[in-house]
Amino acid sequence: MTQTTTPAETTTATTNATTGRAAKAQGAIQSAVRIVVSFLFLCHGLQGFGFFGGVDGAGGSVELGSWPGWYGSVIEVVGAALVLVGLFTRPVAVLLSGVMAYAYFTVHAPEGLLPLQNMGELSTLYCWIFLLIAAIGPGTFALDTLRRRR
């Protein structure tokens, strides 16, 4: 006895296979974006400690224990490292989004209305990207994903 499939069953099977591949690709892309953005943000945070040219382009760092510069740099470095490996991604991404919103409104906004006028493009982009990461999650390749599986 041979089993025949209807066109509707074939379409459903094809759709399910395509959806599965799309979901895997989406998770991998989410992970790639999270990793790249958090690595760049880690470098940004390390500038506060004098790395990569420092805060002044000449290797200068923020004063130890100063508010908000030193504490902001610590939060940026630790938070970026956690998001990079995908650990506690959502709450840390919300925190980092808030840090960048604070930076924008206290440092950049007083200089002009728009980010292009006040040189606040980076803080604006980081704020929104981390908020997006918090909303959509860490993706497939993250320690959070491994923790959920166990």
PDB file of C-alpha atoms in Angstrom:
ATOM      1  CA  MET A   1       0.000   0.000   0.000  1.00  0.00           C
ATOM      2  CA  THR A   2       1.491   3.279  -1.057  1.00  0.00           C
ATOM      3  CA  GLN A   3       0.962   6.469   0.829  1.00  0.00           C
ATOM      4  CA  THR A   4       0.219   9.543  -1.192  1.00  0.00           C
ATOM      5  CA  THR A   5       0.440  13.094  -0.006  1.00  0.00           C
ATOM      6  CA  THR A   6      -1.906  15.834  -0.947  1.00  0.00           C
ATOM      7  CA  PRO A   7      -0.639  19.163  -2.276  1.00  0.00           C
ATOM      8  CA  ALA A   8      -1.703  20.788   1.005  1.00  0.00           C
ATOM      9  CA  GLU A   9       0.420  18.340   3.033  1.00  0.00           C
ATOM     10  CA  THR A  10       3.411  18.935   0.775  1.00  0.00           C
ATOM     11  CA  THR A  11       3.015  22.707   1.111  1.00  0.00           C
ATOM     12  CA  THR A  12       2.748  22.425   4.904  1.00  0.00           C
ATOM     13  CA  ALA A  13       5.889  20.277   5.114  1.00  0.00           C
ATOM     14  CA  THR A  14       7.806  22.698   2.885  1.00  0.00           C
ATOM     15  CA  THR A  15       6.601  25.679   4.917  1.00  0.00           C
ATOM     16  CA  ASN A  16       7.607  24.016   8.191  1.00  0.00           C
ATOM     17  CA  ALA A  17      11.095  23.228   6.842  1.00  0.00           C
ATOM     18  CA  THR A  18      11.514  26.796   5.566  1.00  0.00           C
ATOM     19  CA  THR A  19      10.271  28.241   8.858  1.00  0.00           C
ATOM     20  CA  GLY A  20      12.724  26.068  10.785  1.00  0.00           C
ATOM     21  CA  ARG A  21      15.661  27.244   8.649  1.00  0.00           C
ATOM     22  CA  ALA A  22      14.533  30.860   8.967  1.00  0.00           C
ATOM     23  CA  ALA A  23      14.285  30.564  12.748  1.00  0.00           C
ATOM     24  CA  LYS A  24      17.801  29.089  12.946  1.00  0.00           C
ATOM     25  CA  ALA A  25      19.168  31.836  10.704  1.00  0.00           C
ATOM     26  CA  GLN A  26      17.375  34.487  12.750  1.00  0.00           C
ATOM     27  CA  GLY A  27      18.859  33.151  15.990  1.00  0.00           C
ATOM     28  CA  ALA A  28      22.351  33.093  14.485  1.00  0.00           C
ATOM     29  CA  ILE A  29      21.983  36.639  13.140  1.00  0.00           C
ATOM     30  CA  GLN A  30      20.718  37.865  16.522  1.00  0.00           C
ATOM     31  CA  SER A  31      23.770  36.307  18.135  1.00  0.00           C
ATOM     32  CA  ALA A  32      26.132  37.856  15.582  1.00  0.00           C
ATOM     33  CA  VAL A  33      24.659  41.333  16.085  1.00  0.00           C
ATOM     34  CA  ARG A  34      24.797  40.938  19.880  1.00  0.00           C
ATOM     35  CA  ILE A  35      28.432  39.815  19.765  1.00  0.00           C
ATOM     36  CA  VAL A  36      29.625  42.553  17.387  1.00  0.00           C
ATOM     37  CA  VAL A  37      27.757  45.357  19.170  1.00  0.00           C
ATOM     38  CA  SER A  38      28.888  44.252  22.625  1.00  0.00           C
ATOM     39  CA  PHE A  39      32.517  43.896  21.474  1.00  0.00           C
ATOM     40  CA  LEU A  40      32.465  47.440  20.084  1.00  0.00           C
ATOM     41  CA  PHE A  41      30.821  48.664  23.281  1.00  0.00           C
ATOM     42  CA  LEU A  42      33.470  46.873  25.353  1.00  0.00           C
ATOM     43  CA  CYS A  43      36.124  48.799  23.438  1.00  0.00           C
ATOM     44  CA  HIS A  44      34.153  52.001  24.059  1.00  0.00           C
ATOM     45  CA  GLY A  45      34.077  51.279  27.803  1.00  0.00           C
ATOM     46  CA  LEU A  46      37.780  50.486  27.886  1.00  0.00           C
ATOM     47  CA  GLN A  47      38.515  53.959  26.523  1.00  0.00           C
ATOM     48  CA  GLY A  48      37.494  55.289  29.938  1.00  0.00           C
ATOM     49  CA  PHE A  49      40.488  53.416  31.375  1.00  0.00           C
ATOM     50  CA  GLY A  50      42.933  54.792  28.802  1.00  0.00           C
ATOM     51  CA  PHE A  51      42.839  51.999  26.228  1.00  0.00           C
ATOM     52  CA  PHE A  52      42.425  52.600  22.477  1.00  0.00           C
ATOM     53  CA  GLY A  53      43.497  56.225  22.750  1.00  0.00           C
ATOM     54  CA  GLY A  54      41.578  56.897  25.947  1.00  0.00           C
ATOM     55  CA  VAL A  55      38.903  59.498  26.438  1.00  0.00           C
ATOM     56  CA  ASP A  56      41.014  62.283  24.958  1.00  0.00           C
ATOM     57  CA  GLY A  57      42.693  60.439  22.097  1.00  0.00           C
ATOM     58  CA  ALA A  58      46.061  60.632  23.890  1.00  0.00           C
ATOM     59  CA  GLY A  59      45.644  57.743  26.332  1.00  0.00           C
ATOM     60  CA  GLY A  60      43.901  59.747  29.039  1.00  0.00           C
ATOM     61  CA  SER A  61      41.516  58.006  31.394  1.00  0.00           C
ATOM     62  CA  VAL A  62      38.725  59.127  33.677  1.00  0.00           C
ATOM     63  CA  GLU A  63      39.688  59.775  37.282  1.00  0.00           C
ATOM     64  CA  LEU A  64      39.474  56.717  39.514  1.00  0.00           C
ATOM     65  CA  GLY A  65      36.152  56.691  41.359  1.00  0.00           C
ATOM     66  CA  SER A  66      34.771  59.758  39.577  1.00  0.00           C
ATOM     67  CA  TRP A  67      31.053  60.027  38.905  1.00  0.00           C
ATOM     68  CA  PRO A  68      29.743  59.365  36.335  1.00  0.00           C
ATOM     69  CA  GLY A  69      32.824  58.702  34.171  1.00  0.00           C
ATOM     70  CA  TRP A  70      34.621  55.964  36.076  1.00  0.00           C
ATOM     71  CA  TYR A  71      31.487  54.172  37.260  1.00  0.00           C
ATOM     72  CA  GLY A  72      29.998  54.457  33.775  1.00  0.00           C
ATOM     73  CA  SER A  73      33.122  52.869  32.303  1.00  0.00           C
ATOM     74  CA  VAL A  74      32.954  50.006  34.816  1.00  0.00           C
ATOM     75  CA  ILE A  75      29.277  49.409  34.007  1.00  0.00           C
ATOM     76  CA  GLU A  76      30.026  49.550  30.270  1.00  0.00           C
ATOM     77  CA  VAL A  77      32.931  47.064  30.465  1.00  0.00           C
ATOM     78  CA  VAL A  78      31.224  44.550  32.768  1.00  0.00           C
ATOM     79  CA  GLY A  79      27.889  44.872  30.968  1.00  0.00           C
ATOM     80  CA  ALA A  80      29.465  44.538  27.531  1.00  0.00           C
ATOM     81  CA  ALA A  81      31.353  41.410  28.638  1.00  0.00           C
ATOM     82  CA  LEU A  82      28.127  39.833  29.933  1.00  0.00           C
ATOM     83  CA  VAL A  83      26.183  40.679  26.766  1.00  0.00           C
ATOM     84  CA  LEU A  84      29.116  39.467  24.641  1.00  0.00           C
ATOM     85  CA  VAL A  85      28.893  35.955  26.105  1.00  0.00           C
ATOM     86  CA  GLY A  86      25.103  36.137  26.339  1.00  0.00           C
ATOM     87  CA  LEU A  87      24.775  35.903  30.119  1.00  0.00           C
ATOM     88  CA  PHE A  88      21.860  37.751  31.776  1.00  0.00           C
ATOM     89  CA  THR A  89      21.505  39.396  28.385  1.00  0.00           C
ATOM     90  CA  ARG A  90      18.067  40.982  28.689  1.00  0.00           C
ATOM     91  CA  PRO A  91      18.454  42.753  32.061  1.00  0.00           C
ATOM     92  CA  VAL A  92      22.026  43.817  31.312  1.00  0.00           C
ATOM     93  CA  ALA A  93      21.003  45.153  27.886  1.00  0.00           C
ATOM     94  CA  VAL A  94      18.262  47.229  29.563  1.00  0.00           C
ATOM     95  CA  LEU A  95      20.864  48.607  31.986  1.00  0.00           C
ATOM     96  CA  LEU A  96      23.272  49.455  29.156  1.00  0.00           C
ATOM     97  CA  SER A  97      20.477  51.102  27.202  1.00  0.00           C
ATOM     98  CA  GLY A  98      19.764  53.260  30.235  1.00  0.00           C
ATOM     99  CA  VAL A  99      23.448  54.115  30.661  1.00  0.00           C
ATOM    100  CA  MET A 100      23.575  55.349  27.089  1.00  0.00           C
ATOM    101  CA  ALA A 101      20.326  57.293  27.462  1.00  0.00           C
ATOM    102  CA  TYR A 102      21.802  58.964  30.560  1.00  0.00           C
ATOM    103  CA  ALA A 103      24.996  59.750  28.637  1.00  0.00           C
ATOM    104  CA  TYR A 104      23.002  61.243  25.790  1.00  0.00           C
ATOM    105  CA  PHE A 105      20.818  63.482  27.927  1.00  0.00           C
ATOM    106  CA  THR A 106      23.544  64.651  30.317  1.00  0.00           C
ATOM    107  CA  VAL A 107      26.497  65.008  27.943  1.00  0.00           C
ATOM    108  CA  HIS A 108      25.180  65.454  24.420  1.00  0.00           C
ATOM    109  CA  ALA A 109      21.670  66.932  24.542  1.00  0.00           C
ATOM    110  CA  PRO A 110      22.751  70.186  26.240  1.00  0.00           C
ATOM    111  CA  GLU A 111      25.002  70.845  23.204  1.00  0.00           C
ATOM    112  CA  GLY A 112      22.173  70.754  20.657  1.00  0.00           C
ATOM    113  CA  LEU A 113      18.792  69.302  19.809  1.00  0.00           C
ATOM    114  CA  LEU A 114      19.718  66.536  17.365  1.00  0.00           C
ATOM    115  CA  PRO A 115      22.378  63.816  17.664  1.00  0.00           C
ATOM    116  CA  LEU A 116      24.113  65.110  14.534  1.00  0.00           C
ATOM    117  CA  GLN A 117      24.379  68.551  16.141  1.00  0.00           C
ATOM    118  CA  ASN A 118      25.592  67.366  19.561  1.00  0.00           C
ATOM    119  CA  MET A 119      27.807  64.395  18.516  1.00  0.00           C
ATOM    120  CA  GLY A 120      25.489  61.975  20.292  1.00  0.00           C
ATOM    121  CA  GLU A 121      25.024  59.478  17.453  1.00  0.00           C
ATOM    122  CA  LEU A 122      26.956  56.685  19.167  1.00  0.00           C
ATOM    123  CA  SER A 123      25.161  56.952  22.484  1.00  0.00           C
ATOM    124  CA  THR A 124      21.813  57.122  20.674  1.00  0.00           C
ATOM    125  CA  LEU A 125      22.578  54.064  18.550  1.00  0.00           C
ATOM    126  CA  TYR A 126      23.910  52.046  21.494  1.00  0.00           C
ATOM    127  CA  CYS A 127      20.855  52.997  23.552  1.00  0.00           C
ATOM    128  CA  TRP A 128      18.411  51.760  20.912  1.00  0.00           C
ATOM    129  CA  ILE A 129      20.415  48.675  19.905  1.00  0.00           C
ATOM    130  CA  PHE A 130      20.708  47.495  23.509  1.00  0.00           C
ATOM    131  CA  LEU A 131      16.989  48.097  23.978  1.00  0.00           C
ATOM    132  CA  LEU A 132      16.377  45.969  20.868  1.00  0.00           C
ATOM    133  CA  ILE A 133      18.664  43.202  22.203  1.00  0.00           C
ATOM    134  CA  ALA A 134      16.727  43.295  25.488  1.00  0.00           C
ATOM    135  CA  ALA A 135      13.447  42.938  23.588  1.00  0.00           C
ATOM    136  CA  ILE A 136      14.411  40.169  21.139  1.00  0.00           C
ATOM    137  CA  GLY A 137      16.869  38.232  23.301  1.00  0.00           C
ATOM    138  CA  PRO A 138      20.399  36.974  22.880  1.00  0.00           C
ATOM    139  CA  GLY A 139      19.940  34.626  19.944  1.00  0.00           C
ATOM    140  CA  THR A 140      21.036  31.036  19.539  1.00  0.00           C
ATOM    141  CA  PHE A 141      24.679  31.231  20.580  1.00  0.00           C
ATOM    142  CA  ALA A 142      24.510  32.532  24.158  1.00  0.00           C
ATOM    143  CA  LEU A 143      25.047  31.225  27.653  1.00  0.00           C
ATOM    144  CA  ASP A 144      21.453  32.217  28.440  1.00  0.00           C
ATOM    145  CA  THR A 145      20.290  29.813  25.723  1.00  0.00           C
ATOM    146  CA  LEU A 146      22.383  26.998  27.200  1.00  0.00           C
ATOM    147  CA  ARG A 147      21.013  27.717  30.685  1.00  0.00           C
ATOM    148  CA  ARG A 148      17.419  27.548  29.394  1.00  0.00           C
ATOM    149  CA  ARG A 149      18.036  24.142  27.780  1.00  0.00           C
ATOM    150  CA  ARG A 150      19.135  22.566  31.060  1.00  0.00           C
TER     151      ARG A 150
END
